[in-house]
mmCIF file of C-alpha atoms and ligand atoms in Angstrom:
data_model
loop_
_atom_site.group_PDB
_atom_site.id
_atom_site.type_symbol
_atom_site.label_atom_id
_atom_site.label_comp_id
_atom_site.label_asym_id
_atom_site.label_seq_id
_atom_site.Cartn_x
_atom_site.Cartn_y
_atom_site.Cartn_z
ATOM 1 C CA UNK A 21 17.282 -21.086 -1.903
ATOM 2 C CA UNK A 22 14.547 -18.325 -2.702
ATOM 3 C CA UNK A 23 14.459 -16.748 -5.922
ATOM 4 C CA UNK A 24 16.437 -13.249 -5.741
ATOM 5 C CA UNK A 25 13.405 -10.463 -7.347
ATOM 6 C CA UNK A 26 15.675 -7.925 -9.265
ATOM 7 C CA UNK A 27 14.340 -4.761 -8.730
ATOM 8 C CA UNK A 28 17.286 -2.845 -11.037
ATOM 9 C CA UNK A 29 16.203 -5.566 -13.546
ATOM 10 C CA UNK A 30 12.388 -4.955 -13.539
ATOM 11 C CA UNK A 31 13.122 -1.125 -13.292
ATOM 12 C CA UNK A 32 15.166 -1.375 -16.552
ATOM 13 C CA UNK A 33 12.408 -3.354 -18.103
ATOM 14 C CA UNK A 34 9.716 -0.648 -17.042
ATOM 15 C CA UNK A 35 12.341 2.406 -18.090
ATOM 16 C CA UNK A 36 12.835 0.616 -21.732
ATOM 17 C CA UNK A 37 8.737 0.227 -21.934
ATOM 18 C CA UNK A 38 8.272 4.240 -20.673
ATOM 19 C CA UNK A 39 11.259 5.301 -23.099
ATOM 20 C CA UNK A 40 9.614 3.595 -26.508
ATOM 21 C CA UNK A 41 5.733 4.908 -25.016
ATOM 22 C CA UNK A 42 7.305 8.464 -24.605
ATOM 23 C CA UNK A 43 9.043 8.473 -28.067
ATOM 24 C CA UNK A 44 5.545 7.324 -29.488
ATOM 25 C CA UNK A 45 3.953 10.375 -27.978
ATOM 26 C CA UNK A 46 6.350 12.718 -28.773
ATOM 27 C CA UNK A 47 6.039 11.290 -32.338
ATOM 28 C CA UNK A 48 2.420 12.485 -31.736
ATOM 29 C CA UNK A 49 3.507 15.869 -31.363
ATOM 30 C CA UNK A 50 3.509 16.314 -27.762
ATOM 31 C CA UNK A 51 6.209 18.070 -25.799
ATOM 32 C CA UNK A 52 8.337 15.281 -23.947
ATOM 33 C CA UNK A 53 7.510 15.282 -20.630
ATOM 34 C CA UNK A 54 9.084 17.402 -17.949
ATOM 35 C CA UNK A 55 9.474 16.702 -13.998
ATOM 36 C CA UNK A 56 11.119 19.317 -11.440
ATOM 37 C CA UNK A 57 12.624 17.844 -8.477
ATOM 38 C CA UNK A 58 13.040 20.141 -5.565
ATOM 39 C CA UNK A 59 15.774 19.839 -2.979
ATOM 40 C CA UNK A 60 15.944 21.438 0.337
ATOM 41 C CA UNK A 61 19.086 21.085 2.457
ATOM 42 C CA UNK A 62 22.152 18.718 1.948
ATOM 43 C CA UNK A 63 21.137 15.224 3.373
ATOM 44 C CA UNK A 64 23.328 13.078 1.042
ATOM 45 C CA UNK A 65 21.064 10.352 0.696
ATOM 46 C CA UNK A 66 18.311 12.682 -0.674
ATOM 47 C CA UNK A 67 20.632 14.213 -3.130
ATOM 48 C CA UNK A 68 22.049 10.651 -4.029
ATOM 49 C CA UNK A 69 18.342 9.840 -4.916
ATOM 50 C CA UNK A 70 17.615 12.981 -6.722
ATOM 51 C CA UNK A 71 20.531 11.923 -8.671
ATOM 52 C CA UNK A 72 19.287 8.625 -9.552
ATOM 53 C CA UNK A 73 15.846 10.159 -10.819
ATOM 54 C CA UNK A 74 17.371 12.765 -12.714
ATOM 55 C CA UNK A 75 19.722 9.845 -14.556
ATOM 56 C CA UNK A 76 16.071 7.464 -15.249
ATOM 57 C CA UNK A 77 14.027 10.593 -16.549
ATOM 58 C CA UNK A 78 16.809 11.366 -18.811
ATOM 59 C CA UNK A 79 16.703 7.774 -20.227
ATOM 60 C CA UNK A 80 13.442 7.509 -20.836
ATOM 61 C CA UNK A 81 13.238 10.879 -22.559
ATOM 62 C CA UNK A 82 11.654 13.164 -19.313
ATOM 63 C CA UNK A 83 13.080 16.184 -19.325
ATOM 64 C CA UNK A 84 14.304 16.880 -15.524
ATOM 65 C CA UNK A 85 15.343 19.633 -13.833
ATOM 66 C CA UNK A 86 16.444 19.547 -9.873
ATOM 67 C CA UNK A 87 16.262 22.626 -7.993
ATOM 68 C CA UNK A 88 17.947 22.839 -5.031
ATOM 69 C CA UNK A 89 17.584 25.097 -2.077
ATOM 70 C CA UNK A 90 19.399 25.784 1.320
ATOM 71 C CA UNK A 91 18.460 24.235 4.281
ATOM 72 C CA UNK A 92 17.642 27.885 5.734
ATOM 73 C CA UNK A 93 15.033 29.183 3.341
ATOM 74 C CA UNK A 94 11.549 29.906 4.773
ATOM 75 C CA UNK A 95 8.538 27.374 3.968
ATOM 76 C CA UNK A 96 6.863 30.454 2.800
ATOM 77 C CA UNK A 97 9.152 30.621 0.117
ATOM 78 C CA UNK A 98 9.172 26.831 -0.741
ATOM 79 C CA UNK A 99 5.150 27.783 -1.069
ATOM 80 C CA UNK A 100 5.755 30.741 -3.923
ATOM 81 C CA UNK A 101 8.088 28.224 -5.724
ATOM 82 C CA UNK A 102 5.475 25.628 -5.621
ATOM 83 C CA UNK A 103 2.876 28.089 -7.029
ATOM 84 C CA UNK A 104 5.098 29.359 -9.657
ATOM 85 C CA UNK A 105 5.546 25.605 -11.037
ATOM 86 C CA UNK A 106 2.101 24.649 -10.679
ATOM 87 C CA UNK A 107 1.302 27.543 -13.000
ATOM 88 C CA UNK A 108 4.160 26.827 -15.570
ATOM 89 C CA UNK A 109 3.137 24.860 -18.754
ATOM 90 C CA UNK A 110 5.938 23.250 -19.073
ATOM 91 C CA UNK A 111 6.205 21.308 -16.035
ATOM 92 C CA UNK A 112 4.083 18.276 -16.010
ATOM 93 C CA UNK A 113 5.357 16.817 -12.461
ATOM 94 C CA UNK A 114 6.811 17.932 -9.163
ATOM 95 C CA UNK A 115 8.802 16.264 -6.491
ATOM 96 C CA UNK A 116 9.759 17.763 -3.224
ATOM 97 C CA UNK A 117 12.178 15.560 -2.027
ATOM 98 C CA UNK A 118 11.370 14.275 1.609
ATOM 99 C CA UNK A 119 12.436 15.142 4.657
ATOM 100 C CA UNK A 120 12.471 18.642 4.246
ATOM 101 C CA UNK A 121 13.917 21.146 7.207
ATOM 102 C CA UNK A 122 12.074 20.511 10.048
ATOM 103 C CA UNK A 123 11.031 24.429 10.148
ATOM 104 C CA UNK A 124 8.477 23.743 7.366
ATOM 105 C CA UNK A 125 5.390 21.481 7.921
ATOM 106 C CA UNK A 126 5.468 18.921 5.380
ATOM 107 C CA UNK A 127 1.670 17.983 5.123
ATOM 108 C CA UNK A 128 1.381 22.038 3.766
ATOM 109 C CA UNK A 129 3.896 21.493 1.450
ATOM 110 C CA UNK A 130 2.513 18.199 -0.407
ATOM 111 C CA UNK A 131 -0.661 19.839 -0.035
ATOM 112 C CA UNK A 132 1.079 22.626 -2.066
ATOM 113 C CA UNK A 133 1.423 20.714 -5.096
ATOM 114 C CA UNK A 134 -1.280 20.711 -8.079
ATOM 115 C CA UNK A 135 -2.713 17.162 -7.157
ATOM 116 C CA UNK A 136 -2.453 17.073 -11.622
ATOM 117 C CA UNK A 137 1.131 17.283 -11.025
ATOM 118 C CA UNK A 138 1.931 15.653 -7.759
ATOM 119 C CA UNK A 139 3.862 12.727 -9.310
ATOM 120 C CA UNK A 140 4.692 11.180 -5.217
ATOM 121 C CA UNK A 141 0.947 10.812 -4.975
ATOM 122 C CA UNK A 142 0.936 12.609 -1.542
ATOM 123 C CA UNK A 143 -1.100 15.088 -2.235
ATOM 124 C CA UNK A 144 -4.603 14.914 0.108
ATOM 125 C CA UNK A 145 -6.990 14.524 -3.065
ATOM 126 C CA UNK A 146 -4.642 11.316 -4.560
ATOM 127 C CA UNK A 147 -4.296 9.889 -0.929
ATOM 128 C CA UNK A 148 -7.982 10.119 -0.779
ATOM 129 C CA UNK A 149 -8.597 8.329 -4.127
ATOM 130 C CA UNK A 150 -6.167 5.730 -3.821
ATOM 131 C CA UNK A 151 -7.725 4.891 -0.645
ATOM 132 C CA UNK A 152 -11.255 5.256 -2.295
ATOM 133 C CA UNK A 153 -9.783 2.322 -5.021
ATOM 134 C CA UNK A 154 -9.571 5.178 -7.725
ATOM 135 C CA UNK A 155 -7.527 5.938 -10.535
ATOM 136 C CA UNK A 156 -5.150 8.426 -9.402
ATOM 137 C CA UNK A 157 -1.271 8.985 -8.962
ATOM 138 C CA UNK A 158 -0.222 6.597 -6.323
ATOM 139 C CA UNK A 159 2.998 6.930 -3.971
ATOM 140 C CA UNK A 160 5.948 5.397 -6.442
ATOM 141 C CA UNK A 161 7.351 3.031 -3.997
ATOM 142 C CA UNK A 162 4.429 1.734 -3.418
ATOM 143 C CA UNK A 163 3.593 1.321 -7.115
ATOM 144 C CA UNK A 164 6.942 -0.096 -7.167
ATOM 145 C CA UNK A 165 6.410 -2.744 -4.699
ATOM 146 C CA UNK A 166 3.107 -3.705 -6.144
ATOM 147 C CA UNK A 167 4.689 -4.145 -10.152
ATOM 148 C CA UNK A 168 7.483 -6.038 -8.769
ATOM 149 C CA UNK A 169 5.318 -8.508 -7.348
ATOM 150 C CA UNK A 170 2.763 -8.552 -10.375
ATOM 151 C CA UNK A 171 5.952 -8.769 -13.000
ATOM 152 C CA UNK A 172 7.546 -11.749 -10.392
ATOM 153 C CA UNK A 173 4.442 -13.569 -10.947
ATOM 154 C CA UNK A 174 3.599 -13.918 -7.162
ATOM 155 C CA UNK A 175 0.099 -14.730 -6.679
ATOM 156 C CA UNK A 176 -1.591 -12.098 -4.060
ATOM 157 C CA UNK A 177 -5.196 -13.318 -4.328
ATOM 158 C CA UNK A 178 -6.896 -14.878 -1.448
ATOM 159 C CA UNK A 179 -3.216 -14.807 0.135
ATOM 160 C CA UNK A 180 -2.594 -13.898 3.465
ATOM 161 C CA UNK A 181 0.207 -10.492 3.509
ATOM 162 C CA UNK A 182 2.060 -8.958 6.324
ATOM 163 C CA UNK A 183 2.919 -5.356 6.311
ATOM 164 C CA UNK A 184 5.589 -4.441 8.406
ATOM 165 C CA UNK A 185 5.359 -0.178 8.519
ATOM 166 C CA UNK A 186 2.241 1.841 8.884
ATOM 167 C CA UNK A 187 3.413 5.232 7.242
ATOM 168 C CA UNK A 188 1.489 7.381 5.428
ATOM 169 C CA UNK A 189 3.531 7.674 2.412
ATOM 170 C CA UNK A 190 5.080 3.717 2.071
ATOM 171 C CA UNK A 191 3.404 1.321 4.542
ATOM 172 C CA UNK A 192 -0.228 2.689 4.299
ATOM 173 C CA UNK A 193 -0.311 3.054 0.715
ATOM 174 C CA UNK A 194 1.388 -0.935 -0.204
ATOM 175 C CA UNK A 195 -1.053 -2.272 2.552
ATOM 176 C CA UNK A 196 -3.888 -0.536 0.669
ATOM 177 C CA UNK A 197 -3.444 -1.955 -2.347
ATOM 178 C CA UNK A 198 -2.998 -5.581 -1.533
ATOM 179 C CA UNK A 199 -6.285 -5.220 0.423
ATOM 180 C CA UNK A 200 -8.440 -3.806 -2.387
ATOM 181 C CA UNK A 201 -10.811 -5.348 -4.845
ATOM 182 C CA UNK A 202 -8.974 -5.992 -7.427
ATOM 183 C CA UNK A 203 -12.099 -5.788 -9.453
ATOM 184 C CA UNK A 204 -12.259 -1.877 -8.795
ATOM 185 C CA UNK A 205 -11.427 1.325 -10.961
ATOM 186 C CA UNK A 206 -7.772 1.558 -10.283
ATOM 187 C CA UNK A 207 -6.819 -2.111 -11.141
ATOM 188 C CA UNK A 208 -4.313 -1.849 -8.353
ATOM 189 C CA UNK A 209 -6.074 -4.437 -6.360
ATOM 190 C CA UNK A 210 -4.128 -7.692 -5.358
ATOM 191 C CA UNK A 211 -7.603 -9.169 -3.492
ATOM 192 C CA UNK A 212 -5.120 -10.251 -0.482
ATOM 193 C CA UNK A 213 -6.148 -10.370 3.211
ATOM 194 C CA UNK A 214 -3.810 -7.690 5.122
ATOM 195 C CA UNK A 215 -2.063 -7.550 8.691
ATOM 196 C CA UNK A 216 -0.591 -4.054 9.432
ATOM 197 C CA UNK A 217 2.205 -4.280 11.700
ATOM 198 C CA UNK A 218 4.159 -0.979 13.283
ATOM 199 C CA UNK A 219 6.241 -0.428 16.486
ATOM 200 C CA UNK A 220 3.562 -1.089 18.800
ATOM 201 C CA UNK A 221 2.954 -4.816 17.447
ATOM 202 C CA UNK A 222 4.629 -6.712 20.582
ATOM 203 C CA UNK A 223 7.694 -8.945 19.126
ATOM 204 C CA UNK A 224 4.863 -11.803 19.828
ATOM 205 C CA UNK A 225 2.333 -11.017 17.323
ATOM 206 C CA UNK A 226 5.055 -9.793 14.745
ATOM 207 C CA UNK A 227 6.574 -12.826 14.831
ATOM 208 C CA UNK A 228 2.890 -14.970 14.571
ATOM 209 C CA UNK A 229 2.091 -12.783 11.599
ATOM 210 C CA UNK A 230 4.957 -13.190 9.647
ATOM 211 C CA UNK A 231 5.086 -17.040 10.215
ATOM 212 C CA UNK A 232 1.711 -17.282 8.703
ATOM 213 C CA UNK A 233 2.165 -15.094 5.874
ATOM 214 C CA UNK A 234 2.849 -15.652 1.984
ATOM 215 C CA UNK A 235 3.892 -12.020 1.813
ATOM 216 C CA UNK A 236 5.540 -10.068 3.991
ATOM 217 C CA UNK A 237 6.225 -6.673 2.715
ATOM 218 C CA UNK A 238 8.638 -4.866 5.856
ATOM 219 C CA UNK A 239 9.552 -0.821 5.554
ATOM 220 C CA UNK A 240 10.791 0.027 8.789
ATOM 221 C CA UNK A 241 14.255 1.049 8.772
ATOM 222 C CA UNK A 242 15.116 -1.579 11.143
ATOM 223 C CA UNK A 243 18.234 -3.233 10.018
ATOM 224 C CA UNK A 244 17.741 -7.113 10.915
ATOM 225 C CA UNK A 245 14.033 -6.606 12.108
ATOM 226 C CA UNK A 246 12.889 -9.635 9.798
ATOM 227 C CA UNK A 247 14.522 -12.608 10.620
ATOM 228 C CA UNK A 248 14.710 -16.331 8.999
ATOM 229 C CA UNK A 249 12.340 -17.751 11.940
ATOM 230 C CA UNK A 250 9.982 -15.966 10.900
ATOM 231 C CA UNK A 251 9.652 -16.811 7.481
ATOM 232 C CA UNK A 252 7.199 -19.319 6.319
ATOM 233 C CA UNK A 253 9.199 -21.738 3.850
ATOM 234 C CA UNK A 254 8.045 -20.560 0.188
ATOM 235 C CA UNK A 255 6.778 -17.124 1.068
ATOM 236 C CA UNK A 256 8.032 -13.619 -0.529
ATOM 237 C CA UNK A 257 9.749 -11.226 1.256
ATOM 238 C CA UNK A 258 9.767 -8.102 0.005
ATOM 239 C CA UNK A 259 12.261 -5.451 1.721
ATOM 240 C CA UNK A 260 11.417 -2.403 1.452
ATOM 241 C CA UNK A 261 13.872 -0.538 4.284
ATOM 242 C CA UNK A 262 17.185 1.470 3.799
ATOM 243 C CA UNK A 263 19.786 2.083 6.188
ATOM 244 C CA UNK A 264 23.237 3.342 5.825
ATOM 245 C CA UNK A 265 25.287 1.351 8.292
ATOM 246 C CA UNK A 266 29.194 1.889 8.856
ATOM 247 C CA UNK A 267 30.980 -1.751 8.595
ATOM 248 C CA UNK A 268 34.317 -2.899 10.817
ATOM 249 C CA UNK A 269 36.747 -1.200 8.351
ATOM 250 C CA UNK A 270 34.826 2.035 8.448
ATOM 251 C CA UNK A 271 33.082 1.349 4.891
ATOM 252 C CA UNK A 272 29.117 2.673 4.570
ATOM 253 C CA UNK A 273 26.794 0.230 3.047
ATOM 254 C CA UNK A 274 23.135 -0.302 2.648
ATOM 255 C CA UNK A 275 20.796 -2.901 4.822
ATOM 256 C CA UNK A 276 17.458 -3.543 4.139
ATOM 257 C CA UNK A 277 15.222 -4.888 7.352
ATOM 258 C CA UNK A 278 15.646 -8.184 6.056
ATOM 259 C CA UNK A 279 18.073 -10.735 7.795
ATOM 260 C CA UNK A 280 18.909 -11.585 3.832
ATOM 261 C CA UNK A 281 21.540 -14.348 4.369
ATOM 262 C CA UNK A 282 19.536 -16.366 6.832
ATOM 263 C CA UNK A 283 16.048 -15.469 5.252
ATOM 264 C CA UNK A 284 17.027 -16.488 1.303
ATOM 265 C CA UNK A 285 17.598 -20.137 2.917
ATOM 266 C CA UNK A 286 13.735 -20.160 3.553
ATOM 267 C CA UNK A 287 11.939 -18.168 1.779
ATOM 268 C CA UNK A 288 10.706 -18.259 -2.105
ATOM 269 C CA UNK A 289 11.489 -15.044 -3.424
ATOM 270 C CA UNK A 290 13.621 -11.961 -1.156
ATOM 271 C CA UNK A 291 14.624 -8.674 -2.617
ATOM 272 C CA UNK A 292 17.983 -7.499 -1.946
ATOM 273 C CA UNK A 293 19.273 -3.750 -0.427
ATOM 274 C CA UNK A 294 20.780 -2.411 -2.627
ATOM 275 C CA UNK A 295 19.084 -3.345 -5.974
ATOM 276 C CA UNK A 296 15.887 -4.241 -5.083
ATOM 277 C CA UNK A 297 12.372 -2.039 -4.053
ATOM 278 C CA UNK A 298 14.778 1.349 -4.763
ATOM 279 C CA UNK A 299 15.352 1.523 -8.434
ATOM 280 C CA UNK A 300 11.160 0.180 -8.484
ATOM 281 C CA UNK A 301 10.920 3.628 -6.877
ATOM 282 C CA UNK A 302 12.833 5.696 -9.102
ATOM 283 C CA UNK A 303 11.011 3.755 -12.464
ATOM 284 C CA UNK A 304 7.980 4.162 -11.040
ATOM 285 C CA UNK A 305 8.139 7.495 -10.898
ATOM 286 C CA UNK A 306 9.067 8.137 -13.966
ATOM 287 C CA UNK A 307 5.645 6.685 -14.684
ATOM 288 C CA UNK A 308 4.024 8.450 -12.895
ATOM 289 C CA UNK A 309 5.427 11.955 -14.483
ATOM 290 C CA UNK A 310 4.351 10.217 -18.099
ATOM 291 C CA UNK A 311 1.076 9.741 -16.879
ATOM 292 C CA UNK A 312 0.712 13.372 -15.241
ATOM 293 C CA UNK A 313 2.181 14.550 -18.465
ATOM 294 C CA UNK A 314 -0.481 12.817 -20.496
ATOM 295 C CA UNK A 315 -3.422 13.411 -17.910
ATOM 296 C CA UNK A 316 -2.577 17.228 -18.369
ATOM 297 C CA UNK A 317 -2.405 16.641 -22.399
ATOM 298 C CA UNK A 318 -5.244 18.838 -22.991
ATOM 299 C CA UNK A 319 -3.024 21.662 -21.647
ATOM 300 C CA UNK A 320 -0.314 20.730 -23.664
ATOM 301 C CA UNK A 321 0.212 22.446 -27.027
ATOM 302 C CA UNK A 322 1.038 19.921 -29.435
ATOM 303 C CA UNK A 323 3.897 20.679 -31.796
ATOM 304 C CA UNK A 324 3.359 19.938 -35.618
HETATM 305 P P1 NAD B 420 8.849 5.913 8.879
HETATM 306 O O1 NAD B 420 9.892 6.156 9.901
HETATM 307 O O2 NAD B 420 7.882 6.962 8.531
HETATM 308 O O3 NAD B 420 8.009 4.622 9.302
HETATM 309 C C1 NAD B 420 8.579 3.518 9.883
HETATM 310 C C2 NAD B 420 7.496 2.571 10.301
HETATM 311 O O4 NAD B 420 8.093 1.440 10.920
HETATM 312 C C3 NAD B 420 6.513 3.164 11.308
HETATM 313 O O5 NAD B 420 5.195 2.969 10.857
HETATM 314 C C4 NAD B 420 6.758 2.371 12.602
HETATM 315 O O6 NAD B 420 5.578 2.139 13.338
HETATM 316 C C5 NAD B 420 7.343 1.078 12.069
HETATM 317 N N1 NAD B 420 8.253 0.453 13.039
HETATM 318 C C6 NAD B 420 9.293 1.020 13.684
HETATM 319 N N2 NAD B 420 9.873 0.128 14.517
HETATM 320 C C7 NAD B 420 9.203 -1.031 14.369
HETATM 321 C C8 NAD B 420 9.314 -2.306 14.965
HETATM 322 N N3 NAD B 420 10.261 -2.576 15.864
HETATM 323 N N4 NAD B 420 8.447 -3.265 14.582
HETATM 324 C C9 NAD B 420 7.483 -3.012 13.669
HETATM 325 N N5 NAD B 420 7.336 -1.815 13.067
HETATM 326 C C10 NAD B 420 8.179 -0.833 13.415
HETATM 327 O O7 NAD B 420 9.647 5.428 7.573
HETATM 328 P P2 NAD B 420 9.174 5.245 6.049
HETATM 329 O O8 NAD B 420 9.272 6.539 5.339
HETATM 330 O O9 NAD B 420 7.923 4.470 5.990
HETATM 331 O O10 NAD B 420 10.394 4.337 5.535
HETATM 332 C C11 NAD B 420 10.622 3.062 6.087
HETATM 333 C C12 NAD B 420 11.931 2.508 5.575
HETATM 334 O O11 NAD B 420 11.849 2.361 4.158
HETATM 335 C C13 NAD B 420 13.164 3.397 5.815
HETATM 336 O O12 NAD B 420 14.282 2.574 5.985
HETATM 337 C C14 NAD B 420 13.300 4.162 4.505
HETATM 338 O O13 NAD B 420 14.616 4.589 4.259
HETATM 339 C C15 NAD B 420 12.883 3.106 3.529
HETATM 340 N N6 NAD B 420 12.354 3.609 2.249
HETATM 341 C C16 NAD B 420 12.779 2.983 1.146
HETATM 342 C C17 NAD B 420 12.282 3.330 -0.070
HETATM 343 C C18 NAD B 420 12.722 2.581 -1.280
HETATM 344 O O14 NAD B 420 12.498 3.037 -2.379
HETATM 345 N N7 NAD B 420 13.329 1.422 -1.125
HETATM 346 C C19 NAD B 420 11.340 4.354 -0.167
HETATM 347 C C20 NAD B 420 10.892 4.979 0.989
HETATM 348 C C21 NAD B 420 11.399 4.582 2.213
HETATM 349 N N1 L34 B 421 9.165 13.142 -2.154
HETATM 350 N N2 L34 B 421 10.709 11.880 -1.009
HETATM 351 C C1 L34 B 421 9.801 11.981 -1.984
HETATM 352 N N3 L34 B 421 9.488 10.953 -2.814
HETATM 353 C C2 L34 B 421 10.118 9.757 -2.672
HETATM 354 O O1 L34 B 421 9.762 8.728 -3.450
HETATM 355 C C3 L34 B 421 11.108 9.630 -1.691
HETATM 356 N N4 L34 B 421 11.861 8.486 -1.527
HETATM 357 C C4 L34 B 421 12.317 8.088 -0.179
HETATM 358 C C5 L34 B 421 12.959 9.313 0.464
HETATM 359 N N5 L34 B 421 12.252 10.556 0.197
HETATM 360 C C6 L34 B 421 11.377 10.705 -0.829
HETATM 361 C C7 L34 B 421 12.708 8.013 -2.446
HETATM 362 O O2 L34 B 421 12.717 8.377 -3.611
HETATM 363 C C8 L34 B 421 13.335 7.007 -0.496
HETATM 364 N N6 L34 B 421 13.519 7.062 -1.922
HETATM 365 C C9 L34 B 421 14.481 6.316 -2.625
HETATM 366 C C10 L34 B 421 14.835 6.621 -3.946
HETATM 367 C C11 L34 B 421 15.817 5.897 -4.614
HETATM 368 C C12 L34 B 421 16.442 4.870 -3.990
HETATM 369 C C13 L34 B 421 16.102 4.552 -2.683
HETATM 370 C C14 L34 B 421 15.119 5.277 -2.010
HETATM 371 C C15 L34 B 421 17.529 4.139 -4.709
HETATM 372 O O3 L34 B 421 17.866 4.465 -5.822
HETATM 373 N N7 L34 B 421 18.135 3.132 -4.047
HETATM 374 C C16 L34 B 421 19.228 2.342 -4.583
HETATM 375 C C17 L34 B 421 20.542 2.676 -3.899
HETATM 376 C C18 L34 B 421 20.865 4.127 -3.832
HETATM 377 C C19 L34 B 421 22.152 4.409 -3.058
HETATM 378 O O4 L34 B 421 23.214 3.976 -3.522
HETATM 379 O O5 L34 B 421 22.082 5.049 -1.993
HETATM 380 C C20 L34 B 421 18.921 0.858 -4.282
HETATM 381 O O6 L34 B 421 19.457 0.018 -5.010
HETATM 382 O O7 L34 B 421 18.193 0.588 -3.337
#
C-alpha cells in the first residue's frame, strides 16, 4: 500500500515554521505582515478558500483582510482598487481570487498587481522569472506541490515526471520546476526529465507516459482521469485536481483526478482530496506574503 503524503500535515509544519520566523521579525521591529484578499462574486468554493487563507494568515501572525465585491462591478473599478493597494504601505501582498466575472479580462487584472506584492506569482514579470530559473514569487500551488515532494523525501533527480495539466497558473508552473537545473538561482530545481500532458494527449500516449513515470503530478479536474493501470508500482502520485461531486444520497464531496482506492494499491506515495496539495496551497501562500513582506522591508518603517 503507498504511503498516504499529508498535505494538512506538511502545511501545519510549514505554518508553525512561518509563525515562529514572523514572531522573530516582528521582534525585529517590523510591522507583521499584511495580505488583502479580494473577492469578486459568490462562487462558494472561492469564498470557502478565501476562508481557509484568512484562518492560516491569522495563525501564523499575517494580518488579513478579504474584500469582497459583487459579481456586477466593472473591471475598471477592480483596476482603481488594485492601484489604491499597490500604493498603501501597509499591504505587503494581494490576492485576487480566481475566476473572476467573466466581464473582466483576467490577464489585465494579474497584470494589475505590483509584481512586489503579487503573492499568486501571476504577475507577467514573476511568470517570466520563474521561467527564467530566478528568484521570484512563484504560483503557491505550485510551490506547494514542489515542498511536499522535497519534505516527503521523493527523489526528483534524473527521474522521469508526468504532468498531467498544461495551465498557466498550476500545470505550467509545477512542470517548470521539476525540469530546471536545480543548480540555478531559484533553488527550485528538481533536475527531473518532464512530459507535459493536456486534453489533446490521445488516451494512448497518456496512458504510456504515466506507466513509465516515477512522478506523475495530474491537475485536470477530471474526476477518475488517473487510474491504477497506469501507475508504475512504487511511483508518486501527486493529485493536484478538485471537484465537487454530488454522491447517491445527495451529499457534496471532493475528488481529486486520482482513482485513489485502486491507485494506493500500486503506487508508493498518493495524496488524498481533501487533505492533500490544498492546504500546501493555502501554507504556501502564506509564504509567499512573508517573503513579499520582507522583500518590501526597505519600505517598511520599523517600529522601536
Ligand atoms: P484548467 O481548466 O485551467 O486546466 C486544466 C488542464 O487539464 C488543461 O491544461 C487541459 O488541457 C487539461 N486536461 C483537460 N482534460 C484532459 C484530459 N482528458 N487529459 C489530459 N489533460 C486534460 O484548470 P487548473 O486551474 O489548472 O486546475 C486544474 C485542477 O486543479 C482543477 O480541478 C482545480 O480545481 C484544481 N486546483 C487545485 C488546487 C489545489 O490547491 N489543490 C489549486 C488550483 C487548482
Ligand atoms: N488567485 N485564485 C488565486 N490564487 C489561488 O491560489 C487560487 N486557488 C485555486 C482557485 N483560485 C485561486 C486556490 O487557492 C484553488 N485554490 C485552493 C485553495 C485552497 C484549497 C483548495 C484550492 C483548500 O483549502 N482545499 C481543501 C478543502 C477545501 C474545501 O473544503 O473545499 C483540501 O483539503 O483540499
Amino acid at each position: 500500500m503507498a504511503k498516504i503524503l499529508d498535505g494538512k500535515k506538511i502545511a501545519k509544519d510549514i505554518k508553525d515554521e512561518l509563525k515562529i520566523q514572523i514572531q522573530e521579525w516582528v521582534k525585529e521591529g517590523y510591522r507583521a505582515p499584511s495580505l488583502c484578499c479580494i473577492i469578486v462574486g459568490d462562487d462558494p468554493a472561492s469564498h470557502t478558500y478565501v476562508k481557509n487563507k484568512v484562518l492560516a494568515a491569522q495563525y501564523c501572525g499575517i494580518n488579513a483582510e478579504t474584500i469582497k465585491f459583487e459579481s456586477t462591478i466593472t473591471e475598471e473599478f477592480l483596476l482603481d482598487k488594485i492601484k489604491e493597494l499597490n500604493e498603501s504601505d501597509i499591504v505587503d501582498g494581494i490576492l485576487i481570487q480566481l475566476p473572476v466575472p467573466d466581464t473582466m479580462d483576467e490577464r489585465k487584472v494579474c497584470n494589475a498587481v505590483s509584481p512586489h506584492k503579487d503573492v499568486d506569482g501571476f504577475h507577467i514579470v514573476n511568470v517570466g522569472q520563474l521561467c527564467l530559473d530566478m528568484k521570484t514569487i512563484v504560483p503557491a500551488t505550485a510551490l506547494g506541490v514542489v515542498e511536499m515532494i522535497k519534505r516527503s523525501g521523493i527523489e526528483t533527480h534524473g527521474r522521469k515526471a508526468v504532468v498531467i495539466g498544461r495551465s498557466k497558473n498550476v500545470g505550467m508552473p509545477i512542470a517548470i520546476m521539476l525540469h530546471t537545473d536545480k543548480k540555478h538561482e531559484s533553488g527550485l530545481g528538481m533536475d527531473a526529465t518532464v512530459t507535459i500532458c493536456h486534453r489533446y494527449t490521445p488516451k494512448n500516449d497518456l496512458e504510456f507516459f504515466c506507466q513509465n513515470a516515477d512522478i506523475i503530478i495530474s491537475a485536470t479536474g477530471i474526476p477518475g482521469l488517473v487510474k491504477a493501470n497506469m501507475i508504475k508500482p512504487g511511483a508518486t502520485v501527486i493529485d493536484v485536481g478538485i471537484t465537487r461531486i454530488t454522491d447517491a444520497e445527495g451529499k457534496t464531496k471532493l475528488v481529486g483526478d486520482v482513482d485513489y482506492d485502486e491507485v494506493i494499491k500500486i503506487a508508493g506515495a498518493v495524496t488524498p482530496v481533501p487533505g492533500g496539495v490544498g492546504p500546501m496551497t493555502v501554507a504556501m501562500l502564506m509564504h509567499n506574503t512573508f517573503q513579499a513582506a520582507k522583500n518590501l522591508r526597505e519600505k517598511t518603517v520599523k517600529i522601536s
